Coordinates of C-alpha atoms in Angstrom, one line a residue:
M1 CA 10.0 20.1 -27.1
K2 CA 6.4 21.3 -26.2
N3 CA 6.7 24.4 -23.9
R4 CA 10.3 25.1 -24.5
V5 CA 11.7 28.5 -23.4
D6 CA 13.8 30.7 -25.9
W7 CA 16.6 31.5 -23.1
T8 CA 17.5 34.5 -25.3
D9 CA 13.8 35.8 -25.1
E10 CA 14.5 39.7 -24.3
R11 CA 11.8 39.1 -21.6
L12 CA 14.1 36.9 -19.9
G13 CA 16.1 39.3 -17.9
S14 CA 18.5 38.4 -15.1
N15 CA 15.8 38.6 -12.4
V16 CA 13.0 37.2 -14.3
Y17 CA 15.2 34.3 -14.9
E18 CA 16.4 33.9 -11.1
D19 CA 12.7 34.5 -9.9
M20 CA 11.5 31.5 -12.3
V21 CA 14.8 29.2 -11.7
S22 CA 14.5 30.0 -7.9
V23 CA 11.0 28.8 -7.9
L24 CA 11.5 25.7 -10.0
I25 CA 14.1 24.7 -7.4
S26 CA 11.8 25.6 -4.6
R27 CA 9.4 23.2 -6.2
L28 CA 12.0 20.3 -6.8
H29 CA 13.4 20.8 -2.9
P30 CA 10.5 21.9 -0.4
Q31 CA 13.5 22.9 2.1
A32 CA 15.2 25.4 -0.4
Q33 CA 15.6 28.7 1.0
R34 CA 16.5 32.0 -1.3
I35 CA 19.0 34.0 -0.5
D36 CA 18.3 37.5 -1.2
G37 CA 21.6 38.7 -3.1
A38 CA 20.8 42.6 -2.6
G39 CA 23.7 42.4 0.0
G40 CA 26.0 40.0 -2.1
D41 CA 24.6 36.5 -1.7
K42 CA 27.9 34.8 -1.4
G43 CA 28.0 32.6 -4.1
R44 CA 24.3 31.3 -2.8
D45 CA 21.3 32.1 -5.0
V46 CA 19.4 29.4 -3.6
Q47 CA 20.5 26.9 -1.0
V48 CA 18.9 23.6 0.6
P49 CA 19.7 22.4 4.1
L50 CA 19.3 18.8 4.1
P51 CA 20.2 16.1 6.7
T52 CA 23.5 15.3 4.7
G53 CA 24.6 18.6 4.3
L54 CA 24.0 22.1 2.9
E55 CA 23.5 22.1 -1.2
I56 CA 24.2 25.5 -3.2
F57 CA 22.5 26.4 -6.5
E58 CA 24.3 29.2 -8.4
L59 CA 21.7 30.6 -10.9
K60 CA 23.3 32.6 -14.2
S61 CA 21.1 33.7 -17.0
F62 CA 24.2 33.7 -19.3
T63 CA 23.5 32.8 -23.2
G64 CA 25.9 32.2 -25.5
R65 CA 29.3 31.0 -24.8
L66 CA 31.0 30.7 -21.2
D67 CA 34.2 32.1 -22.3
E68 CA 37.2 33.7 -20.7
R69 CA 37.0 36.9 -22.5
S70 CA 33.5 38.0 -21.6
G71 CA 34.5 37.5 -17.6
R72 CA 31.6 35.0 -17.5
R73 CA 34.3 32.1 -16.4
R74 CA 35.6 34.4 -13.4
Q75 CA 32.1 35.3 -12.8
V76 CA 31.4 31.5 -12.1
S77 CA 34.6 30.9 -10.4
D78 CA 34.0 33.5 -7.9
S79 CA 30.6 32.4 -7.1
L80 CA 32.1 29.0 -6.3
R81 CA 34.7 30.6 -4.4
N82 CA 32.4 32.1 -1.8
A83 CA 30.1 29.5 -2.0
A84 CA 32.9 27.4 -0.7
K85 CA 33.2 29.3 2.7
H86 CA 29.9 27.8 3.5
N87 CA 31.2 24.4 3.6
P88 CA 28.4 22.7 1.0
V89 CA 28.3 18.9 0.3
A90 CA 27.6 19.8 -3.3
W91 CA 27.1 23.1 -5.7
Y92 CA 25.3 23.3 -8.6
L93 CA 25.9 25.8 -11.6
V94 CA 22.1 26.2 -13.3
V95 CA 22.8 28.2 -16.5
P96 CA 21.0 27.9 -20.1
I97 CA 24.0 26.7 -21.8
N98 CA 25.1 23.1 -23.1
H99 CA 28.8 23.4 -22.4
T100 CA 31.4 22.6 -25.3
D101 CA 34.1 20.3 -24.5
G102 CA 36.2 23.1 -24.1
E103 CA 34.0 24.5 -21.4
L104 CA 33.5 21.1 -19.7
K105 CA 37.2 20.8 -19.5
W106 CA 37.4 24.4 -17.8
F107 CA 34.7 23.2 -15.4
N108 CA 35.7 19.8 -14.1
D109 CA 39.4 22.0 -13.6
L110 CA 37.6 24.5 -11.7
A111 CA 35.7 22.0 -9.3
A112 CA 38.9 19.6 -9.1
K113 CA 40.0 22.3 -6.7
Y114 CA 37.6 21.9 -4.1
P115 CA 36.2 18.7 -1.8
F116 CA 32.6 18.3 -2.9
P117 CA 31.2 18.1 -6.2
C118 CA 30.1 20.6 -8.7
I119 CA 27.6 19.7 -11.0
W120 CA 26.6 22.1 -14.2
H121 CA 22.8 22.3 -15.0
G122 CA 22.8 23.4 -18.4
K123 CA 20.0 24.0 -20.9
D124 CA 18.9 20.7 -21.5
W125 CA 18.4 20.1 -17.8
L126 CA 16.3 23.4 -17.6
D127 CA 14.2 22.4 -20.8
G128 CA 13.2 19.2 -19.3
Q129 CA 12.2 21.3 -16.0
M130 CA 10.1 23.7 -17.5
A131 CA 8.5 20.7 -19.5
S132 CA 7.5 19.0 -16.3
H133 CA 7.0 22.6 -14.8
P134 CA 5.2 24.2 -17.7
E135 CA 3.0 26.6 -15.3
L136 CA 6.4 28.3 -14.7
P137 CA 7.4 30.0 -18.2
R138 CA 3.5 30.4 -18.6
Y139 CA 3.5 32.7 -15.6
Y140 CA 7.0 34.8 -15.9
L141 CA 6.9 34.7 -19.8
E142 CA 3.9 34.1 -21.2
G143 CA 1.5 36.2 -19.2
S144 CA -0.7 33.7 -18.0
N145 CA -1.8 35.7 -14.9
D146 CA -4.1 37.2 -17.8
E147 CA -5.8 33.7 -18.2
I148 CA -5.9 33.0 -14.4
V149 CA -7.6 36.6 -14.0
G150 CA -10.3 35.2 -16.8
M151 CA -10.9 32.0 -15.0
M152 CA -11.5 33.8 -11.9
R153 CA -14.4 35.6 -13.2
E154 CA -15.7 32.5 -14.9
I155 CA -15.7 31.1 -11.2
N156 CA -17.5 33.7 -10.1
Q157 CA -19.9 33.2 -13.0
E158 CA -20.6 29.9 -12.1
Q159 CA -22.3 30.6 -9.1
A160 CA -25.3 31.6 -11.3
A161 CA -24.9 27.9 -12.8
L162 CA -27.0 26.2 -10.1
T163 CA -29.9 26.0 -12.7
R164 CA -28.1 22.8 -14.5
G165 CA -27.8 21.4 -11.2
V166 CA -25.5 21.2 -8.2
T167 CA -23.5 18.0 -9.9
D168 CA -22.8 20.1 -13.1
L169 CA -21.9 23.1 -11.3
I170 CA -19.1 20.6 -9.4
D171 CA -18.0 19.4 -12.6
R172 CA -17.3 22.8 -14.0
V173 CA -16.0 24.2 -10.8
R174 CA -13.3 21.1 -10.9
T175 CA -12.7 21.7 -14.5
L176 CA -11.6 25.5 -13.9
K177 CA -9.6 24.5 -10.5
D178 CA -7.2 22.2 -12.4
R179 CA -6.9 25.0 -15.2
L180 CA -5.8 27.5 -12.4
N181 CA -3.5 25.0 -10.8
S182 CA -1.5 24.3 -13.8
L183 CA -1.0 28.1 -14.4
D184 CA 0.2 29.6 -11.2
P185 CA 3.3 28.6 -10.0
H186 CA 3.6 29.9 -6.2
Y187 CA 0.3 28.8 -5.2
E188 CA -2.5 25.9 -5.6
F189 CA -6.2 26.9 -5.5
S190 CA -9.0 24.9 -3.7
F191 CA -12.6 25.2 -3.9
S192 CA -15.8 24.5 -2.0
I193 CA -19.2 25.3 -3.0
Q194 CA -21.7 26.6 0.1
P195 CA -25.1 25.5 0.3
N196 CA -26.4 29.0 -0.7
G197 CA -24.4 28.4 -4.1
S198 CA -21.5 30.5 -3.1
V199 CA -18.0 29.4 -3.8
N200 CA -15.5 29.9 -1.3
I201 CA -11.8 29.8 -2.9
T202 CA -8.5 29.0 -0.9
T203 CA -5.0 29.6 -1.9
H204 CA -2.4 27.0 -0.7
P205 CA 1.1 27.7 -1.0
R206 CA 3.0 25.6 -3.4
Y207 CA 6.3 25.4 -1.8
S208 CA 8.1 27.1 1.5
G209 CA 8.8 30.4 1.0
A210 CA 6.1 30.9 -2.0
E211 CA 4.2 33.6 0.4
K212 CA 7.6 35.7 0.5
D213 CA 8.3 35.2 -3.6
R214 CA 4.7 36.3 -4.2
P215 CA 3.3 38.0 -0.8
I216 CA -0.6 38.6 -0.3
Q217 CA -0.8 41.8 1.0
V218 CA -4.2 43.6 2.9
G219 CA -5.0 47.1 3.3
G220 CA -8.0 49.1 4.5
V221 CA -9.4 51.8 6.5
F222 CA -11.0 50.8 10.4
T223 CA -12.7 52.8 12.8
F224 CA -12.2 51.6 16.4
P225 CA -13.9 53.3 19.1
D226 CA -12.4 54.4 22.5
T227 CA -14.1 51.3 24.1
E228 CA -12.9 48.1 25.5
D229 CA -14.2 45.9 22.6
G230 CA -12.9 48.7 20.1
K231 CA -9.4 48.3 21.7
Q232 CA -9.3 44.7 21.7
A233 CA -10.4 44.5 18.1
A234 CA -7.7 47.2 17.3
Q235 CA -5.1 45.1 19.0
A236 CA -6.2 41.7 17.5
L237 CA -5.6 43.5 14.1
Q238 CA -2.1 44.9 14.9
D239 CA -0.9 41.2 16.0
S240 CA -2.1 40.2 12.8
F241 CA 0.0 42.4 11.0
D242 CA 2.7 42.2 13.5
Y243 CA 3.3 38.4 14.0
G244 CA 0.7 36.6 11.8
T245 CA -1.9 35.7 14.4
A246 CA -5.6 34.8 13.1
T247 CA -8.0 37.4 13.9
V248 CA -11.7 38.4 13.2
V249 CA -12.7 41.9 12.8
P250 CA -16.2 42.6 13.2
S251 CA -18.2 44.6 10.7
E252 CA -19.0 47.6 12.9
F253 CA -15.0 48.3 12.8
V254 CA -14.5 48.0 9.1
K255 CA -14.9 50.9 6.7
N256 CA -13.2 49.4 3.7
F257 CA -10.6 47.1 3.0
S258 CA -8.6 45.8 0.0
I259 CA -6.6 42.7 -0.5
D260 CA -3.9 42.0 -3.3
A261 CA -3.2 38.4 -3.9
P262 CA -2.8 36.1 -6.5
A263 CA -4.7 35.7 -9.7
E264 CA -6.4 39.1 -8.5
F265 CA -7.7 37.1 -6.2
G266 CA -8.9 40.1 -3.9
G267 CA -10.2 43.5 -4.7
N268 CA -11.7 46.8 -2.8
F269 CA -14.5 46.3 -0.7
D270 CA -16.8 48.3 1.2
G271 CA -17.3 47.3 4.7
G272 CA -18.3 43.4 6.1
E273 CA -16.6 41.3 8.7
L274 CA -12.7 40.8 8.2
R275 CA -11.3 37.5 8.6
V276 CA -7.3 37.0 8.7
G277 CA -6.3 33.5 9.0
G278 CA -3.0 32.9 10.6
A279 CA 0.2 33.5 8.7
I280 CA 1.2 29.8 9.8
D281 CA 5.0 29.1 9.0
N282 CA 5.5 25.3 8.9
T283 CA 9.4 25.4 8.1
P284 CA 10.6 22.7 10.6
L285 CA 12.7 24.0 13.5
A286 CA 15.3 21.3 12.8
D287 CA 16.7 20.1 16.9
A288 CA 15.1 23.1 18.5
R289 CA 14.4 21.9 22.1
F290 CA 12.4 24.5 24.1
A291 CA 11.2 24.6 27.8
L292 CA 10.2 26.6 30.9
R293 CA 12.5 27.5 33.5
I294 CA 12.0 29.2 37.0
R295 CA 15.1 30.7 38.9
D296 CA 15.2 32.0 42.5
A297 CA 16.6 35.1 43.7
Q298 CA 20.2 33.4 43.8
G299 CA 20.0 32.1 40.6
A300 CA 19.0 28.4 41.5
I301 CA 16.9 26.4 38.9
K302 CA 13.5 25.5 40.6
A303 CA 11.6 24.2 37.7
H304 CA 12.1 23.4 34.3
L305 CA 9.1 22.1 32.1
P306 CA 10.0 20.8 28.7
L307 CA 8.0 22.1 25.7
E308 CA 7.4 21.4 21.7
A309 CA 6.5 23.7 19.1
K310 CA 3.0 23.6 17.9
E311 CA 2.6 26.3 15.9
R312 CA 4.3 29.3 14.8
T313 CA 3.2 32.6 12.8
S314 CA 5.4 35.2 11.5
G315 CA 4.5 39.1 10.5
R316 CA 6.4 42.3 9.6
R317 CA 7.8 42.7 13.5
G318 CA 8.4 39.2 14.4
I319 CA 7.4 35.9 14.9
E320 CA 4.5 33.9 17.3
L321 CA 5.6 30.8 18.6
K322 CA 2.8 28.7 20.5
L323 CA 4.1 25.8 22.4
E324 CA 2.8 22.8 24.7
D325 CA 4.2 20.6 27.6
L326 CA 4.9 17.1 26.6
G327 CA 1.4 16.2 28.4
G328 CA -0.6 19.1 26.6
V329 CA -1.4 20.5 29.9
A330 CA 0.8 24.2 30.0
K331 CA 0.1 26.4 27.2
V332 CA 2.8 28.7 26.4
V333 CA 2.7 31.4 23.7
T334 CA 6.1 33.5 23.1
R335 CA 6.5 36.6 20.7
F336 CA 9.7 37.5 19.5
D337 CA 10.2 41.1 18.3
V338 CA 13.1 41.1 15.8
S339 CA 13.4 45.0 16.0
T340 CA 13.9 45.1 19.7
H341 CA 15.2 41.4 20.1
H342 CA 12.6 41.3 23.1
A343 CA 10.8 38.2 23.7
K344 CA 7.2 38.2 25.7
I345 CA 6.0 35.1 27.1
N346 CA 2.1 34.5 28.7
Y347 CA 1.4 30.9 29.6
S348 CA -1.8 29.1 31.0
F349 CA -2.8 25.7 32.2
H350 CA -5.8 23.8 31.4
M351 CA -6.4 21.0 33.3
P352 CA -8.0 18.0 31.4
D353 CA -11.0 16.1 32.7
R354 CA -9.2 12.5 32.6
S355 CA -5.3 12.6 33.1
L356 CA -2.7 10.2 35.1
P357 CA -1.3 11.9 38.0
C358 CA 2.1 12.2 36.1
I359 CA 1.3 13.7 33.3
L360 CA -0.1 16.4 35.5
L361 CA 3.0 16.5 38.1
P362 CA 5.5 18.3 36.0
V363 CA 3.1 21.3 35.6
V364 CA 1.8 21.5 38.9
R365 CA 5.2 21.4 40.3
F366 CA 6.1 24.2 37.9
L367 CA 2.9 26.2 39.2
A368 CA 4.2 25.5 42.8
E369 CA 7.7 26.9 42.4
A370 CA 6.1 30.2 40.6
K371 CA 6.5 32.0 43.6
E372 CA 6.9 35.8 44.2
G373 CA 10.6 37.2 43.7
R374 CA 11.3 34.6 41.3
G375 CA 11.7 34.7 37.6
A376 CA 10.5 32.3 34.6
T377 CA 12.3 32.4 30.9
L378 CA 12.3 30.5 28.0
V379 CA 14.7 28.1 27.3
L380 CA 15.8 27.3 23.5
N381 CA 18.6 24.4 23.0
G382 CA 19.6 24.9 26.8
K383 CA 19.7 28.6 26.4
E384 CA 17.7 31.1 28.4
I385 CA 16.3 33.6 25.8
G386 CA 15.7 37.4 27.1
P387 CA 15.6 38.6 30.7
P388 CA 13.4 36.4 33.1
M389 CA 10.0 37.3 33.8
D390 CA 8.8 38.5 37.3
L391 CA 6.4 36.1 38.6
P392 CA 3.5 36.7 41.2
A393 CA 2.7 34.8 44.4
S394 CA 1.8 31.0 43.9
T395 CA -1.7 29.7 42.5
P396 CA -3.9 29.0 45.7
N397 CA -4.0 25.6 47.0
V398 CA -1.6 24.4 44.4
E399 CA 0.5 23.1 47.2
E400 CA -2.1 20.6 48.1
S401 CA -2.8 19.8 44.9
L402 CA 1.0 18.5 44.3
K403 CA 0.9 16.6 47.4
L404 CA -2.3 14.9 46.4
L405 CA -0.7 14.0 42.9
R406 CA 2.6 12.6 44.4
V407 CA 0.6 10.3 46.7
L408 CA -1.6 9.4 43.8
D409 CA 1.3 8.5 41.4
D410 CA 3.6 7.0 44.0
I411 CA 0.4 4.6 44.5
Q412 CA 0.2 4.0 40.8
R413 CA 3.9 3.9 40.0
I414 CA 4.6 1.3 43.0
S415 CA 1.3 -1.1 42.6
G416 CA 1.3 -0.8 38.7
V417 CA -2.4 -0.1 38.7
Y418 CA -3.0 3.2 36.8
F419 CA -6.2 5.2 37.1
P420 CA -7.3 8.7 36.3
I421 CA -7.2 11.6 38.6
P422 CA -10.8 11.4 40.4
Q423 CA -12.6 14.8 39.9
S424 CA -13.7 15.1 43.4
L425 CA -12.9 13.1 46.6
T426 CA -14.9 12.4 49.9
D427 CA -13.3 12.5 53.5
E428 CA -13.3 8.6 53.3
E429 CA -11.6 8.5 49.9
F430 CA -8.9 10.6 50.9
E431 CA -8.2 8.8 54.2
S432 CA -8.3 5.9 52.4
I433 CA -5.5 7.2 49.7
K434 CA -3.2 8.3 52.4
E435 CA -3.5 4.8 54.2
V436 CA -3.0 3.1 51.2
H437 CA 0.1 5.1 50.5
R438 CA 1.5 4.7 53.8
Y439 CA 1.5 0.9 53.3
L440 CA 3.1 0.9 49.9
T441 CA 5.8 3.7 50.7
S442 CA 6.9 2.1 54.2
E443 CA 8.5 -1.4 54.9
T444 CA 6.8 -1.7 58.4
N445 CA 4.1 0.4 60.2
I446 CA 3.7 0.7 63.9
E447 CA -0.1 0.7 64.9
R448 CA -2.0 0.9 68.0
W449 CA -5.2 -0.9 68.2
D450 CA -8.4 -1.5 70.0
Y451 CA -10.1 -4.1 68.3
V452 CA -10.6 -6.2 65.3
S453 CA -13.6 -7.9 63.9
F454 CA -13.0 -10.5 61.1
T455 CA -15.1 -14.2 60.0
I456 CA -13.7 -17.1 59.1
P457 CA -14.7 -20.6 58.0
R458 CA -15.6 -22.6 61.2
A459 CA -13.2 -25.1 60.2
S460 CA -10.2 -22.8 60.8
L461 CA -11.4 -22.7 64.3
D462 CA -9.0 -25.6 64.9
S463 CA -5.8 -23.4 64.2
P464 CA -3.5 -23.6 67.1
E465 CA -3.4 -19.9 67.3
L466 CA -7.5 -20.1 67.4
Q467 CA -7.6 -22.7 69.9
Q468 CA -5.2 -21.0 72.2
L469 CA -7.8 -17.8 72.0
Q470 CA -10.7 -20.0 72.4
Q471 CA -8.8 -20.9 75.7
G472 CA -8.6 -17.4 77.1
D473 CA -5.1 -17.3 77.0
S474 CA -3.2 -14.2 75.3
V475 CA -1.7 -15.0 71.9
P476 CA 1.9 -13.2 71.2
N477 CA 2.4 -12.1 67.6
L478 CA -0.8 -12.9 66.2
V479 CA -0.9 -12.8 62.3
L480 CA -3.5 -12.2 60.1
R481 CA -3.8 -11.1 56.8
N482 CA -5.9 -8.8 54.5
E483 CA -6.2 -7.0 51.3
L484 CA -5.0 -3.6 50.3
V485 CA -7.7 -2.3 49.0
L486 CA -8.5 1.5 47.3
R487 CA -11.7 2.8 47.1
L488 CA -12.6 5.6 44.6
G489 CA -15.8 5.9 43.8
E490 CA -17.6 2.8 42.2
D491 CA -14.0 1.7 41.5
I492 CA -12.4 -0.8 43.9
F493 CA -8.6 -1.3 43.3
N494 CA -6.8 -4.4 44.9
L495 CA -3.1 -3.3 45.4
G496 CA -2.0 -6.4 47.5
C497 CA -2.2 -8.1 50.9
L498 CA -0.8 -6.8 54.1
N499 CA 0.7 -9.0 56.9
R500 CA -0.7 -7.6 60.3
T501 CA 1.2 -8.7 63.5
Y502 CA -0.6 -8.4 66.7
A503 CA 2.0 -7.8 69.5
S504 CA -0.9 -9.4 72.1
A505 CA -4.2 -10.7 71.1
K506 CA -6.9 -12.2 73.7
L507 CA -10.3 -13.3 72.4
E508 CA -13.3 -10.5 73.0
S509 CA -16.5 -13.0 71.4
L510 CA -17.2 -15.9 68.7
T511 CA -20.5 -15.9 67.4
D512 CA -22.1 -18.0 64.9
V513 CA -23.1 -16.2 61.6
A514 CA -26.8 -16.5 61.1
D515 CA -28.1 -19.2 59.2
D516 CA -30.1 -16.7 56.7
S517 CA -26.9 -15.2 55.6
G518 CA -26.0 -18.0 53.4
A519 CA -22.8 -18.3 55.6
A520 CA -23.7 -21.0 58.2
D521 CA -20.4 -22.2 58.5
M522 CA -18.9 -19.2 59.2
V523 CA -18.6 -17.4 62.6
A524 CA -17.6 -13.8 63.3
V525 CA -14.3 -13.4 66.0
K526 CA -13.6 -10.3 67.6
I527 CA -10.1 -10.0 69.3
V528 CA -8.6 -6.9 71.9
P529 CA -5.6 -6.4 72.8
G530 CA -3.3 -8.1 75.6
D531 CA -0.7 -6.4 77.6
D532 CA 0.5 -4.8 74.5
T533 CA -1.7 -2.6 72.2
S534 CA 1.0 -2.1 69.1
A535 CA 0.7 -4.1 65.9
S536 CA 3.1 -3.7 62.9
V537 CA 1.9 -3.7 59.0
S538 CA 3.7 -5.1 56.3
L539 CA 3.1 -5.2 52.8
M540 CA 3.7 -8.8 51.5

């Protein structure tokens, strides 16, 4: 078989074997987690948490026979017993030995003592996997890192190949990239060619945890002056190392720096701008439910704002977690210091240009409850993390904003007519909003009135109520109907029809509409109160 591994090779000690096979399992199972055995791995070299349960891999570099005399069977039995304490749904022994009938009987008898399946992945299985992943034995056994370095030099030389045309350069770099990606087991490489002919090379972990198996290390000498800019740059770089956040160190602060990266993708550099990308951790946060909570001095919950994780970075001191509320308005940045077990929370709010009131309401309500003397805490799966942060005084005008949002949300929820929050309101529009809200939220409104003018077709004068008015009589409980209209800028929203019942009404005037208006068959009617000036208004 091509790329067959000699499992008795003296270069393949237990550490190299475990490294190589751990990387293989991580490539086969992206969720795989390698367990550091320095303090005893408790029967787990690699574990894979799956929705169906935990699967455990035990890696043994034994060659020869798995007999009792060598103590190997006892080692396997001990590992399986320890693994069983973690309640796995499957356990795998990965060893470069094809079992004999006697070894298989012993293994099956051992496995029968446990409620989960136990599988022997032997030499044939390992040989097949190494043939499918030839970069693994090349890297760990054949010194392919030297070949990688040589190809990196070729790539650098390709920058001078533009005389043969950009198309030729792209083809040659693509070929080198494919060769390089067939050799490095931890990282994949991508390339981009800039208009000036420079080639940008980017590394991507092949699997979760590759950056731990083969870390990228950065060091250097920096000169940060005792100025505001200098202090900010120094703190940003420190945060990058401590929490994995992205930063840019301007060239005036950089004396020299060095990078130790895969394929010798690094080196020593004198000065220049240093850009440090975020050390983003893409490990899923299974079933993690976040929220930001405010309690008053008596411990009562005054606000609870659900959040979702957007990005997580990790560094040598801890992790930084970026969260947002479900509407994308609140931005929360939390740093967890693993050495002190303290958490620091910063939050900010960005009001979008166009949004529905119901999207902003939870955030503005939260802001309104953020009052002096209260505390805010981060909540994970229903449990508050760390001591509460003291809160400053409320944001100015937040109560007025909250009232307006509630009114607009009521209008939209009741009417079913949704529209973005206006960027600004005239006094007339503000009064119109309050009036519409009053009619929508009350069964009956009692108002006082002094006169009402309206236009009707001439034929409507024959109605009993209008004839009675024309005779000069006071008409009790006169009912008129008109549309409930909300005007916001150029938008006009018809939200229903109002019944207006006037307790007592008299005719003030009856005027023909001028012919030049195009409404010759219309008349203008003006009525005034009789003995009772009240009117009841209700939504139909």
